[in-house]
Amino acid sequence: MRELHQLTVAAASTALASGELTSVALTEALLERIALLEPKLQAFLTVTGEHALDAARTADLSRRATSGPLHGIPLAIKDVISTRGVPTTCGSAILDGFVPPYNATVVERLEAAGAVSLGKLNCDEFAMGSSTETSAYKVTRNPWDPDRVPGGSSGGSAAAVAAGMVPGSLGTDTGGSIRQPAALCGVSGLKPTYGRVSRYGLIAYASSLDQIGPFAWSAADLALLLGAIAGHDPRDGTSAQRTVPDYAAALTGDLRGLRVGVPREYFVEGMEPGVAQATREAIAVLRDQGATLVELSLPHTKYALPTYYIIAPAEASTNLARYDGVRYGPREAGESMWDTIELTRGRRFGAEVRRRIMLGTYALSAGYYDAYYRRAQQVRTLIKADFEQAFSQVDLLATPTSPTVAFKVGQRLNDPLAMYLSDVCTLPVNLAGVPALVVPCGFSESLPVGLQLIGRPFEEELLLRAGDAYQQVTPWHTQRPDLVA
Ligand code: GLN
């Protein structure tokens, strides 16, 4: 057996089922790994060690022949997802010390599947960012090079998997926050279709775009995690009434006859040559496995960034109106109610969150609504139509994920536009509501590159099949950073 921190979800699951390994032993090993690496990587906001060991003991005692694949598997959760009794801060000082009284549906589902949570993962404040540097608490480091960012906003979720602290984790993706950090940390990540996974208990950023999804080493592991969290939830009005397929059973390894579109707009100007090359080589592998490549165009791609930066801040400005120093988190008391609200919001929201609230409030204000918000919604429809048109010709799309590899800590923090440009290849997917998978596809200057596969709504099975088939013939998803030197 490989070292415990190198086990995939599937391998750990097999070892647990055969009795070769216990959940307690695995949980202890990973808690040690976290203790060893956390000072360097800063991926966690809360480690729930005692609670995890209790849950692992229970999992070992309750194991049956019929136990599912996540029974006894240690995982960790992005800190924007509510966990009963465990602090949930969204990386923001405005929720410092906030302890939710209930669990998000995804947390309930993972617990019901027997998974063991090791804690909560760092992220950009309210998931606004692409580097995990806007967290009020810490800057997470990239396990492949601690001078670099892990990407964001789910940087803790990606770094924890890449460092072998947990074999899988949950993140959220509003404009790329699962896929870009997966690419930059060399792990696999899936943004499911809008509506595929319940968001009950997810602290909202931009409600028409947010989606929860998993990180792991392989597409096969993502299939196991998605199977556990997907499905209709009466407590989330946007969750789809569709049955959940057996994602693991869809992994046939066969790509013959599949039509794969390569949209030319995604090889954007300014993309690092090493990123473009690794992506093109990965696409050639799909062709060698029997897929037919079709070069095509998604003509409205260039409008995705400005459209997103109207819609997401507009929704954020309304979602974040609830943080007033009265109902949640700490209060900065002033002389009057208005002073209190102003002081609390002024002192406890970070600069990026304040910028988004101002942008969003402006875009929604009387006189500007038609010029900005309504217009952005109209362009969003055109972007969605691009995908519909493409999917009438091909079964999935293959693109780069991020125009660059992981950048240096501090490099883009004072240049919001450069930071926003990190997401040019991922934002259109959220605007269209379609699913997308990222798998590691090589290295550029010794740093990981990720291939993005985009699918039709609710065709996660096909995405996972393609990602898994690719991983059956390539080594990238098995490579680990050398951390204990
Ligand atoms: N980086 C993008 C933003 O800052 C996307 C973030 C996300 O997907 N949560 O809004």
Tab-separated table of C-alpha atoms and ligand atoms in Angstrom:
chain	number	residue	atom	x	y	z
A	1	MET	CA	0.000	0.000	0.000
A	2	ARG	CA	1.196	3.540	-0.715
A	3	GLU	CA	1.607	5.901	2.183
A	4	LEU	CA	-1.741	6.771	3.721
A	5	HIS	CA	-1.653	10.394	2.637
A	6	GLN	CA	-1.194	9.279	-0.973
A	7	LEU	CA	-4.354	7.193	-1.124
A	8	THR	CA	-7.109	8.292	-3.467
A	9	VAL	CA	-10.703	8.158	-2.252
A	10	ALA	CA	-11.216	4.956	-4.267
A	11	ALA	CA	-8.051	3.285	-2.959
A	12	ALA	CA	-8.812	4.250	0.649
A	13	SER	CA	-12.344	2.986	0.189
A	14	THR	CA	-11.118	-0.419	-1.008
A	15	ALA	CA	-8.618	-0.675	1.856
A	16	LEU	CA	-11.318	0.256	4.392
A	17	ALA	CA	-13.795	-2.220	2.915
A	18	SER	CA	-11.289	-5.097	3.023
A	19	GLY	CA	-10.411	-4.352	6.648
A	20	GLU	CA	-6.781	-3.701	5.709
A	21	LEU	CA	-7.189	-0.142	7.021
A	22	THR	CA	-9.412	1.533	9.603
A	23	SER	CA	-10.907	4.972	9.371
A	24	VAL	CA	-9.277	5.825	12.705
A	25	ALA	CA	-5.801	4.944	11.387
A	26	LEU	CA	-6.360	6.934	8.216
A	27	THR	CA	-7.817	9.909	10.090
A	28	GLU	CA	-4.906	9.900	12.552
A	29	ALA	CA	-2.388	9.790	9.716
A	30	LEU	CA	-4.037	12.698	7.925
A	31	LEU	CA	-4.325	14.775	11.110
A	32	GLU	CA	-0.572	14.253	11.537
A	33	ARG	CA	-0.018	15.285	7.942
A	34	ILE	CA	-2.067	18.429	8.550
A	35	ALA	CA	-0.094	19.234	11.713
A	36	LEU	CA	3.144	18.795	9.772
A	37	LEU	CA	2.255	20.860	6.703
A	38	GLU	CA	-0.238	23.421	7.922
A	39	PRO	CA	2.424	25.887	9.176
A	40	LYS	CA	3.781	26.030	5.619
A	41	LEU	CA	0.550	25.819	3.587
A	42	GLN	CA	-2.178	27.468	5.709
A	43	ALA	CA	-5.016	25.574	4.027
A	44	PHE	CA	-7.335	25.157	7.033
A	45	LEU	CA	-9.293	27.712	9.049
A	46	THR	CA	-10.532	25.109	11.536
A	47	VAL	CA	-9.281	21.565	12.149
A	48	THR	CA	-11.862	19.462	13.985
A	49	GLY	CA	-9.507	16.717	15.148
A	50	GLU	CA	-11.425	15.291	18.121
A	51	HIS	CA	-14.687	15.379	16.283
A	52	ALA	CA	-13.078	13.654	13.302
A	53	LEU	CA	-11.639	10.859	15.434
A	54	ASP	CA	-15.051	10.294	17.028
A	55	ALA	CA	-16.666	10.138	13.611
A	56	ALA	CA	-13.947	7.748	12.391
A	57	ARG	CA	-14.521	5.448	15.375
A	58	THR	CA	-18.239	5.449	14.667
A	59	ALA	CA	-17.556	4.708	10.999
A	60	ASP	CA	-15.346	1.736	11.893
A	61	LEU	CA	-17.937	0.343	14.285
A	62	SER	CA	-20.855	0.825	11.925
A	63	ARG	CA	-19.162	-0.621	8.844
A	64	ARG	CA	-21.305	-3.195	7.047
A	65	ALA	CA	-20.913	-5.111	3.808
A	66	THR	CA	-23.386	-2.641	2.346
A	67	SER	CA	-21.473	0.495	3.410
A	68	GLY	CA	-21.026	2.977	0.558
A	69	PRO	CA	-17.730	4.155	-0.963
A	70	LEU	CA	-17.361	7.213	1.311
A	71	HIS	CA	-17.869	5.322	4.558
A	72	GLY	CA	-14.953	6.291	6.835
A	73	ILE	CA	-13.306	8.577	4.229
A	74	PRO	CA	-11.768	11.800	5.638
A	75	LEU	CA	-12.729	14.963	3.764
A	76	ALA	CA	-12.751	18.723	4.410
A	77	ILE	CA	-15.129	21.533	3.530
A	78	LYS	CA	-14.731	25.082	2.202
A	79	ASP	CA	-15.570	27.619	4.889
A	80	VAL	CA	-18.521	29.127	2.988
A	81	ILE	CA	-20.535	25.947	3.661
A	82	SER	CA	-22.445	25.856	6.949
A	83	THR	CA	-21.448	23.245	9.518
A	84	ARG	CA	-23.473	22.862	12.688
A	85	GLY	CA	-21.401	23.656	15.777
A	86	VAL	CA	-18.258	24.381	13.755
A	87	PRO	CA	-17.216	27.985	12.974
A	88	THR	CA	-18.068	29.102	9.442
A	89	THR	CA	-16.511	32.438	8.517
A	90	CYS	CA	-16.420	32.674	4.692
A	91	GLY	CA	-12.879	33.930	5.270
A	92	SER	CA	-14.405	37.192	6.509
A	93	ALA	CA	-13.882	39.171	9.715
A	94	ILE	CA	-17.579	40.002	9.612
A	95	LEU	CA	-18.356	36.364	10.458
A	96	ASP	CA	-15.516	35.945	12.945
A	97	GLY	CA	-16.642	33.377	15.493
A	98	PHE	CA	-19.979	32.694	13.773
A	99	VAL	CA	-21.173	29.146	14.485
A	100	PRO	CA	-24.108	27.980	12.340
A	101	PRO	CA	-26.988	26.251	14.102
A	102	TYR	CA	-27.543	23.866	11.176
A	103	ASN	CA	-25.694	21.903	8.498
A	104	ALA	CA	-25.743	22.548	4.782
A	105	THR	CA	-27.460	19.759	2.850
A	106	VAL	CA	-24.133	18.659	1.326
A	107	VAL	CA	-22.684	18.264	4.822
A	108	GLU	CA	-25.688	16.199	5.915
A	109	ARG	CA	-25.327	14.033	2.821
A	110	LEU	CA	-21.618	13.432	3.366
A	111	GLU	CA	-22.281	12.535	6.993
A	112	ALA	CA	-25.073	10.179	5.961
A	113	ALA	CA	-22.608	8.547	3.548
A	114	GLY	CA	-20.266	7.941	6.517
A	115	ALA	CA	-17.610	10.495	5.531
A	116	VAL	CA	-15.454	12.044	8.261
A	117	SER	CA	-14.923	15.810	8.202
A	118	LEU	CA	-11.473	17.014	9.272
A	119	GLY	CA	-12.435	20.674	9.213
A	120	LYS	CA	-12.986	23.873	7.284
A	121	LEU	CA	-10.842	25.207	4.469
A	122	ASN	CA	-9.562	28.694	3.774
A	123	CYS	CA	-10.930	30.730	0.855
A	124	ASP	CA	-11.125	34.236	-0.498
A	125	GLU	CA	-13.490	36.417	1.528
A	126	PHE	CA	-17.047	35.422	0.574
A	127	ALA	CA	-15.486	33.483	-2.321
A	128	MET	CA	-14.529	36.710	-4.096
A	129	GLY	CA	-11.113	36.261	-5.590
A	130	SER	CA	-8.806	34.013	-7.569
A	131	SER	CA	-5.877	33.565	-5.200
A	132	THR	CA	-7.139	32.936	-1.620
A	133	GLU	CA	-5.278	36.100	-0.618
A	134	THR	CA	-8.417	38.079	0.282
A	135	SER	CA	-9.188	35.825	3.266
A	136	ALA	CA	-9.181	37.895	6.454
A	137	TYR	CA	-7.286	35.118	8.249
A	138	LYS	CA	-4.430	33.700	6.203
A	139	VAL	CA	-2.913	33.274	2.772
A	140	THR	CA	-2.938	29.667	1.588
A	141	ARG	CA	0.175	28.562	-0.276
A	142	ASN	CA	0.478	26.400	-3.368
A	143	PRO	CA	1.902	22.970	-2.399
A	144	TRP	CA	3.942	22.875	-5.614
A	145	ASP	CA	5.665	26.146	-4.713
A	146	PRO	CA	4.822	27.867	-1.427
A	147	ASP	CA	5.844	31.259	-2.859
A	148	ARG	CA	2.853	30.988	-5.161
A	149	VAL	CA	-0.902	31.161	-4.696
A	150	PRO	CA	-3.080	28.045	-4.888
A	151	GLY	CA	-5.666	29.911	-6.980
A	152	GLY	CA	-9.051	30.759	-5.616
A	153	SER	CA	-11.437	31.243	-4.250
A	154	SER	CA	-11.430	27.585	-3.103
A	155	GLY	CA	-7.652	27.644	-2.630
A	156	GLY	CA	-7.717	25.799	0.699
A	157	SER	CA	-9.817	23.020	-0.836
A	158	ALA	CA	-7.381	22.541	-3.730
A	159	ALA	CA	-4.197	22.878	-1.661
A	160	ALA	CA	-5.382	20.423	1.008
A	161	VAL	CA	-5.947	17.717	-1.616
A	162	ALA	CA	-2.713	18.504	-3.481
A	163	ALA	CA	-0.751	18.249	-0.210
A	164	GLY	CA	-2.321	14.916	0.776
A	165	MET	CA	-4.019	16.381	3.859
A	166	VAL	CA	-7.331	14.915	2.670
A	167	PRO	CA	-8.105	12.747	-0.370
A	168	GLY	CA	-11.121	14.886	-1.277
A	169	SER	CA	-12.802	18.156	-0.401
A	170	LEU	CA	-15.716	20.411	-1.249
A	171	GLY	CA	-15.447	23.851	-2.800
A	172	THR	CA	-17.747	26.270	-4.563
A	173	ASP	CA	-17.609	27.770	-8.031
A	174	THR	CA	-19.311	31.033	-9.028
A	175	GLY	CA	-16.938	32.016	-11.826
A	176	GLY	CA	-14.165	29.446	-11.641
A	177	SER	CA	-13.438	28.954	-7.962
A	178	ILE	CA	-13.250	25.155	-8.180
A	179	ARG	CA	-11.669	24.839	-11.603
A	180	GLN	CA	-8.941	27.486	-11.486
A	181	PRO	CA	-7.477	26.327	-8.127
A	182	ALA	CA	-7.751	22.682	-9.271
A	183	ALA	CA	-5.678	23.601	-12.332
A	184	LEU	CA	-3.142	25.630	-10.347
A	185	CYS	CA	-2.712	22.903	-7.711
A	186	GLY	CA	-2.629	19.938	-10.127
A	187	VAL	CA	-5.766	18.181	-8.864
A	188	SER	CA	-9.146	17.314	-10.385
A	189	GLY	CA	-12.227	19.457	-9.722
A	190	LEU	CA	-15.818	19.505	-10.909
A	191	LYS	CA	-18.313	22.338	-11.163
A	192	PRO	CA	-21.650	20.563	-11.521
A	193	THR	CA	-24.608	21.889	-13.532
A	194	TYR	CA	-26.478	24.746	-11.839
A	195	GLY	CA	-29.159	22.940	-9.832
A	196	ARG	CA	-27.391	19.551	-9.637
A	197	VAL	CA	-26.218	19.984	-6.020
A	198	SER	CA	-28.267	21.604	-3.257
A	199	ARG	CA	-27.006	24.947	-1.992
A	200	TYR	CA	-29.057	24.939	1.166
A	201	GLY	CA	-26.631	26.113	3.845
A	202	LEU	CA	-24.153	27.549	1.355
A	203	ILE	CA	-23.561	31.181	2.291
A	204	ALA	CA	-24.512	32.966	-0.914
A	205	TYR	CA	-22.173	35.013	-3.078
A	206	ALA	CA	-24.013	35.335	-6.441
A	207	SER	CA	-27.102	33.188	-6.325
A	208	SER	CA	-27.674	32.720	-10.050
A	209	LEU	CA	-24.113	31.414	-10.468
A	210	ASP	CA	-23.018	29.638	-7.256
A	211	GLN	CA	-22.593	25.889	-7.271
A	212	ILE	CA	-20.955	23.423	-4.854
A	213	GLY	CA	-18.609	20.736	-6.196
A	214	PRO	CA	-15.824	18.309	-5.266
A	215	PHE	CA	-12.015	18.218	-5.521
A	216	ALA	CA	-9.951	14.999	-5.579
A	217	TRP	CA	-6.982	13.451	-7.389
A	218	SER	CA	-8.966	11.696	-10.069
A	219	ALA	CA	-12.177	11.938	-12.070
A	220	ALA	CA	-13.094	8.508	-10.652
A	221	ASP	CA	-12.949	9.967	-7.127
A	222	LEU	CA	-15.022	12.971	-8.196
A	223	ALA	CA	-17.669	10.527	-9.439
A	224	LEU	CA	-17.911	9.043	-5.929
A	225	LEU	CA	-18.125	12.456	-4.270
A	226	LEU	CA	-20.659	13.872	-6.725
A	227	GLY	CA	-22.825	10.774	-6.312
A	228	ALA	CA	-23.019	11.478	-2.585
A	229	ILE	CA	-23.861	15.193	-2.747
A	230	ALA	CA	-26.032	15.480	-5.902
A	231	GLY	CA	-29.807	15.362	-6.013
A	232	HIS	CA	-32.977	17.279	-5.387
A	233	ASP	CA	-33.459	19.074	-2.088
A	234	PRO	CA	-36.832	20.598	-1.207
A	235	ARG	CA	-34.944	23.199	0.873
A	236	ASP	CA	-33.251	24.642	-2.223
A	237	GLY	CA	-35.759	25.973	-4.743
A	238	THR	CA	-33.121	25.982	-7.497
A	239	SER	CA	-32.176	22.329	-7.069
A	240	ALA	CA	-33.267	20.139	-9.978
A	241	GLN	CA	-35.837	17.357	-9.745
A	242	ARG	CA	-33.690	14.806	-11.505
A	243	THR	CA	-32.553	11.401	-10.432
A	244	VAL	CA	-28.876	10.989	-9.671
A	245	PRO	CA	-27.181	8.539	-12.022
A	246	ASP	CA	-24.511	6.096	-10.897
A	247	TYR	CA	-21.560	8.277	-11.882
A	248	ALA	CA	-18.980	5.590	-11.119
A	249	ALA	CA	-20.766	3.172	-13.468
A	250	ALA	CA	-20.445	5.718	-16.300
A	251	LEU	CA	-16.629	5.408	-16.321
A	252	THR	CA	-16.256	3.029	-19.249
A	253	GLY	CA	-12.873	4.352	-20.400
A	254	ASP	CA	-14.260	4.598	-23.920
A	255	LEU	CA	-14.051	7.814	-25.925
A	256	ARG	CA	-14.681	6.382	-29.391
A	257	GLY	CA	-17.136	8.363	-31.457
A	258	LEU	CA	-17.202	11.284	-29.050
A	259	ARG	CA	-17.198	14.708	-30.742
A	260	VAL	CA	-15.012	17.186	-28.860
A	261	GLY	CA	-15.220	20.886	-29.723
A	262	VAL	CA	-12.175	23.127	-29.360
A	263	PRO	CA	-13.366	26.747	-29.140
A	264	ARG	CA	-10.760	29.052	-30.593
A	265	GLU	CA	-11.664	32.001	-28.339
A	266	TYR	CA	-10.372	30.136	-25.282
A	267	PHE	CA	-6.757	30.259	-26.381
A	268	VAL	CA	-6.738	33.893	-25.329
A	269	GLU	CA	-4.137	36.510	-26.050
A	270	GLY	CA	-1.573	36.610	-23.300
A	271	MET	CA	-1.938	32.916	-22.480
A	272	GLU	CA	1.361	31.404	-21.403
A	273	PRO	CA	2.762	29.278	-24.244
A	274	GLY	CA	3.423	26.363	-21.870
A	275	VAL	CA	-0.238	26.360	-20.801
A	276	ALA	CA	-1.499	26.422	-24.397
A	277	GLN	CA	0.906	23.645	-25.342
A	278	ALA	CA	0.004	21.324	-22.452
A	279	THR	CA	-3.688	21.884	-23.211
A	280	ARG	CA	-3.267	21.140	-26.923
A	281	GLU	CA	-1.290	17.998	-26.124
A	282	ALA	CA	-4.075	16.843	-23.805
A	283	ILE	CA	-6.671	17.445	-26.501
A	284	ALA	CA	-4.537	15.376	-28.901
A	285	VAL	CA	-4.629	12.524	-26.375
A	286	LEU	CA	-8.443	12.605	-26.487
A	287	ARG	CA	-8.211	12.345	-30.270
A	288	ASP	CA	-5.815	9.403	-30.013
A	289	GLN	CA	-8.361	7.711	-27.781
A	290	GLY	CA	-10.974	7.857	-30.529
A	291	ALA	CA	-12.635	11.263	-30.108
A	292	THR	CA	-13.203	13.461	-33.158
A	293	LEU	CA	-11.976	17.031	-32.752
A	294	VAL	CA	-14.004	19.912	-34.140
A	295	GLU	CA	-12.624	23.414	-34.107
A	296	LEU	CA	-15.443	25.862	-33.439
A	297	SER	CA	-16.326	29.310	-32.193
A	298	LEU	CA	-18.199	30.639	-29.150
A	299	PRO	CA	-18.401	34.183	-30.484
A	300	HIS	CA	-19.632	35.974	-27.351
A	301	THR	CA	-16.842	34.662	-25.121
A	302	LYS	CA	-15.129	38.052	-24.940
A	303	TYR	CA	-18.196	39.553	-23.247
A	304	ALA	CA	-18.252	36.999	-20.441
A	305	LEU	CA	-15.845	38.897	-18.185
A	306	PRO	CA	-17.667	42.278	-18.252
A	307	THR	CA	-21.043	40.500	-18.024
A	308	TYR	CA	-19.946	38.481	-15.011
A	309	TYR	CA	-18.513	41.546	-13.276
A	310	ILE	CA	-21.916	43.227	-13.470
A	311	ILE	CA	-24.087	40.256	-12.495
A	312	ALA	CA	-21.927	38.729	-9.749
A	313	PRO	CA	-21.314	41.986	-7.828
A	314	ALA	CA	-24.992	42.991	-8.243
A	315	GLU	CA	-26.124	39.743	-6.658
A	316	ALA	CA	-23.359	39.946	-4.054
A	317	SER	CA	-24.392	43.452	-3.036
A	318	THR	CA	-27.885	42.220	-2.216
A	319	ASN	CA	-26.756	38.956	-0.594
A	320	LEU	CA	-24.273	40.761	1.624
A	321	ALA	CA	-26.804	43.361	2.793
A	322	ARG	CA	-27.681	41.012	5.659
A	323	TYR	CA	-24.341	41.569	7.434
A	324	ASP	CA	-25.304	44.541	9.560
A	325	GLY	CA	-23.696	43.821	12.923
A	326	VAL	CA	-27.103	42.909	14.310
A	327	ARG	CA	-27.952	39.440	13.103
A	328	TYR	CA	-24.689	37.579	12.452
A	329	GLY	CA	-21.157	37.789	13.748
A	330	PRO	CA	-19.509	40.514	15.786
A	331	ARG	CA	-20.752	44.079	16.168
A	332	GLU	CA	-18.806	47.345	16.052
A	333	ALA	CA	-21.104	49.414	18.236
A	334	GLY	CA	-21.685	53.042	17.240
A	335	GLU	CA	-23.880	55.835	18.634
A	336	SER	CA	-26.896	55.033	16.494
A	337	MET	CA	-28.165	52.020	14.603
A	338	TRP	CA	-26.847	53.494	11.343
A	339	ASP	CA	-23.427	54.152	12.898
A	340	THR	CA	-23.302	50.555	14.064
A	341	ILE	CA	-24.123	49.225	10.620
A	342	GLU	CA	-21.626	51.527	8.979
A	343	LEU	CA	-18.836	50.777	11.419
A	344	THR	CA	-19.403	47.035	11.296
A	345	ARG	CA	-19.497	46.867	7.519
A	346	GLY	CA	-16.742	49.432	7.045
A	347	ARG	CA	-14.303	47.746	9.398
A	348	ARG	CA	-15.108	44.105	8.890
A	349	PHE	CA	-15.522	43.710	5.143
A	350	GLY	CA	-12.194	43.554	3.304
A	351	ALA	CA	-11.246	45.788	0.375
A	352	GLU	CA	-12.285	43.360	-2.376
A	353	VAL	CA	-15.703	42.726	-0.830
A	354	ARG	CA	-16.283	46.466	-0.430
A	355	ARG	CA	-15.289	46.970	-4.067
A	356	ARG	CA	-17.826	44.349	-5.194
A	357	ILE	CA	-20.595	45.835	-3.051
A	358	MET	CA	-19.955	49.272	-4.540
A	359	LEU	CA	-19.848	47.935	-8.111
A	360	GLY	CA	-23.020	45.937	-7.565
A	361	THR	CA	-24.943	48.697	-5.840
A	362	TYR	CA	-24.006	51.067	-8.630
A	363	ALA	CA	-25.094	48.622	-11.355
A	364	LEU	CA	-28.470	48.144	-9.687
A	365	SER	CA	-29.164	51.771	-8.862
A	366	ALA	CA	-32.005	53.722	-10.468
A	367	GLY	CA	-30.953	55.106	-13.825
A	368	TYR	CA	-28.136	52.566	-14.264
A	369	TYR	CA	-30.118	49.356	-13.954
A	370	ASP	CA	-31.108	49.332	-17.629
A	371	ALA	CA	-27.680	50.376	-18.842
A	372	TYR	CA	-25.808	47.728	-16.851
A	373	TYR	CA	-27.759	44.994	-15.137
A	374	ARG	CA	-30.472	44.458	-17.758
A	375	ARG	CA	-27.903	44.659	-20.527
A	376	ALA	CA	-25.686	42.128	-18.786
A	377	GLN	CA	-28.608	39.733	-18.480
A	378	GLN	CA	-29.260	40.067	-22.209
A	379	VAL	CA	-25.633	39.328	-23.046
A	380	ARG	CA	-25.768	36.387	-20.668
A	381	THR	CA	-28.504	34.922	-22.860
A	382	LEU	CA	-26.242	35.249	-25.905
A	383	ILE	CA	-23.403	33.490	-24.078
A	384	LYS	CA	-25.763	30.676	-23.138
A	385	ALA	CA	-26.921	30.440	-26.744
A	386	ASP	CA	-23.275	30.051	-27.871
A	387	PHE	CA	-23.049	26.902	-25.770
A	388	GLU	CA	-26.386	25.564	-27.025
A	389	GLN	CA	-25.226	26.087	-30.588
A	390	ALA	CA	-21.892	24.376	-29.875
A	391	PHE	CA	-23.583	21.424	-28.183
A	392	SER	CA	-25.732	20.858	-31.252
A	393	GLN	CA	-22.482	19.975	-33.050
A	394	VAL	CA	-20.312	18.364	-30.365
A	395	ASP	CA	-20.695	16.346	-27.155
A	396	LEU	CA	-18.255	18.309	-25.072
A	397	LEU	CA	-15.769	21.150	-25.264
A	398	ALA	CA	-12.086	21.020	-24.348
A	399	THR	CA	-10.309	24.231	-23.339
A	400	PRO	CA	-7.563	25.646	-21.143
A	401	THR	CA	-8.648	26.441	-17.564
A	402	SER	CA	-6.446	29.379	-16.596
A	403	PRO	CA	-4.299	31.457	-18.948
A	404	THR	CA	-1.324	31.107	-16.608
A	405	VAL	CA	0.158	28.731	-14.073
A	406	ALA	CA	0.110	29.661	-10.378
A	407	PHE	CA	1.338	33.211	-9.862
A	408	LYS	CA	3.430	34.603	-7.010
A	409	VAL	CA	1.803	35.593	-3.732
A	410	GLY	CA	1.189	39.359	-3.884
A	411	GLN	CA	1.670	39.585	-7.647
A	412	ARG	CA	-1.931	40.453	-8.609
A	413	LEU	CA	-3.381	41.558	-5.294
A	414	ASN	CA	-3.249	45.265	-6.096
A	415	ASP	CA	-4.297	44.847	-9.715
A	416	PRO	CA	-7.960	43.756	-9.697
A	417	LEU	CA	-8.185	43.556	-13.478
A	418	ALA	CA	-5.218	41.172	-13.703
A	419	MET	CA	-6.861	39.107	-10.956
A	420	TYR	CA	-10.232	39.085	-12.765
A	421	LEU	CA	-8.507	37.977	-15.974
A	422	SER	CA	-7.492	34.747	-14.214
A	423	ASP	CA	-11.045	33.565	-14.878
A	424	VAL	CA	-11.601	34.332	-18.576
A	425	CYS	CA	-11.846	30.645	-19.463
A	426	THR	CA	-14.089	29.650	-16.554
A	427	LEU	CA	-16.659	32.483	-16.201
A	428	PRO	CA	-18.709	31.695	-19.353
A	429	VAL	CA	-19.515	28.255	-17.941
A	430	ASN	CA	-21.246	29.723	-14.859
A	431	LEU	CA	-23.115	32.285	-16.936
A	432	ALA	CA	-24.472	29.396	-19.039
A	433	GLY	CA	-25.104	27.139	-16.016
A	434	VAL	CA	-23.394	24.151	-17.649
A	435	PRO	CA	-21.072	21.651	-15.909
A	436	ALA	CA	-17.278	21.559	-16.310
A	437	LEU	CA	-14.488	19.286	-15.156
A	438	VAL	CA	-10.808	20.102	-14.722
A	439	VAL	CA	-8.136	17.418	-14.844
A	440	PRO	CA	-4.374	17.940	-14.504
A	441	CYS	CA	-2.761	17.735	-17.968
A	442	GLY	CA	0.929	18.454	-17.503
A	443	PHE	CA	3.334	21.098	-16.306
A	444	SER	CA	4.661	24.403	-17.522
A	445	GLU	CA	7.826	25.593	-15.817
A	446	SER	CA	7.372	22.840	-13.200
A	447	LEU	CA	3.884	24.076	-12.250
A	448	PRO	CA	0.629	22.221	-12.962
A	449	VAL	CA	-1.692	22.939	-15.894
A	450	GLY	CA	-5.335	21.830	-16.037
A	451	LEU	CA	-7.529	20.804	-18.976
A	452	GLN	CA	-11.139	22.022	-18.782
A	453	LEU	CA	-13.904	19.839	-20.253
A	454	ILE	CA	-17.317	21.507	-20.550
A	455	GLY	CA	-20.534	19.506	-21.000
A	456	ARG	CA	-24.240	19.844	-21.671
A	457	PRO	CA	-26.483	20.506	-18.666
A	458	PHE	CA	-26.724	17.419	-16.439
A	459	GLU	CA	-24.180	15.463	-18.500
A	460	GLU	CA	-21.651	15.126	-15.686
A	461	GLU	CA	-21.474	11.417	-16.530
A	462	LEU	CA	-19.960	12.161	-19.912
A	463	LEU	CA	-17.497	14.678	-18.468
A	464	LEU	CA	-16.372	12.222	-15.824
A	465	ARG	CA	-16.117	9.424	-18.394
A	466	ALA	CA	-13.887	11.597	-20.587
A	467	GLY	CA	-11.757	12.760	-17.646
A	468	ASP	CA	-11.362	9.226	-16.365
A	469	ALA	CA	-10.498	7.839	-19.818
A	470	TYR	CA	-7.841	10.554	-20.130
A	471	GLN	CA	-6.457	9.666	-16.703
A	472	GLN	CA	-6.251	5.993	-17.624
A	473	VAL	CA	-3.591	6.800	-20.230
A	474	THR	CA	-1.796	9.785	-18.641
A	475	PRO	CA	0.274	10.124	-15.438
A	476	TRP	CA	-0.462	13.742	-14.460
A	477	HIS	CA	-3.105	13.081	-11.805
A	478	THR	CA	-0.769	10.699	-9.962
A	479	GLN	CA	2.058	13.209	-9.531
A	480	ARG	CA	2.434	14.754	-6.084
A	481	PRO	CA	4.399	17.759	-4.939
A	482	ASP	CA	7.504	16.995	-2.918
A	483	LEU	CA	6.611	18.597	0.393
A	484	VAL	CA	8.579	17.075	3.168
A	485	ALA	CA	12.117	18.072	2.307
B	1	GLN	N1	-12.691	34.891	-9.202
B	1	GLN	C1	-14.086	35.057	-9.458
B	1	GLN	C2	-14.637	36.138	-8.533
B	1	GLN	O1	-13.861	36.677	-7.849
B	1	GLN	C3	-14.822	33.749	-9.221
B	1	GLN	C4	-14.952	33.430	-7.800
B	1	GLN	C5	-15.780	32.213	-7.548
B	1	GLN	O2	-16.006	31.391	-8.431
B	1	GLN	N2	-16.313	32.134	-6.341
B	1	GLN	O3	-15.779	36.432	-8.505
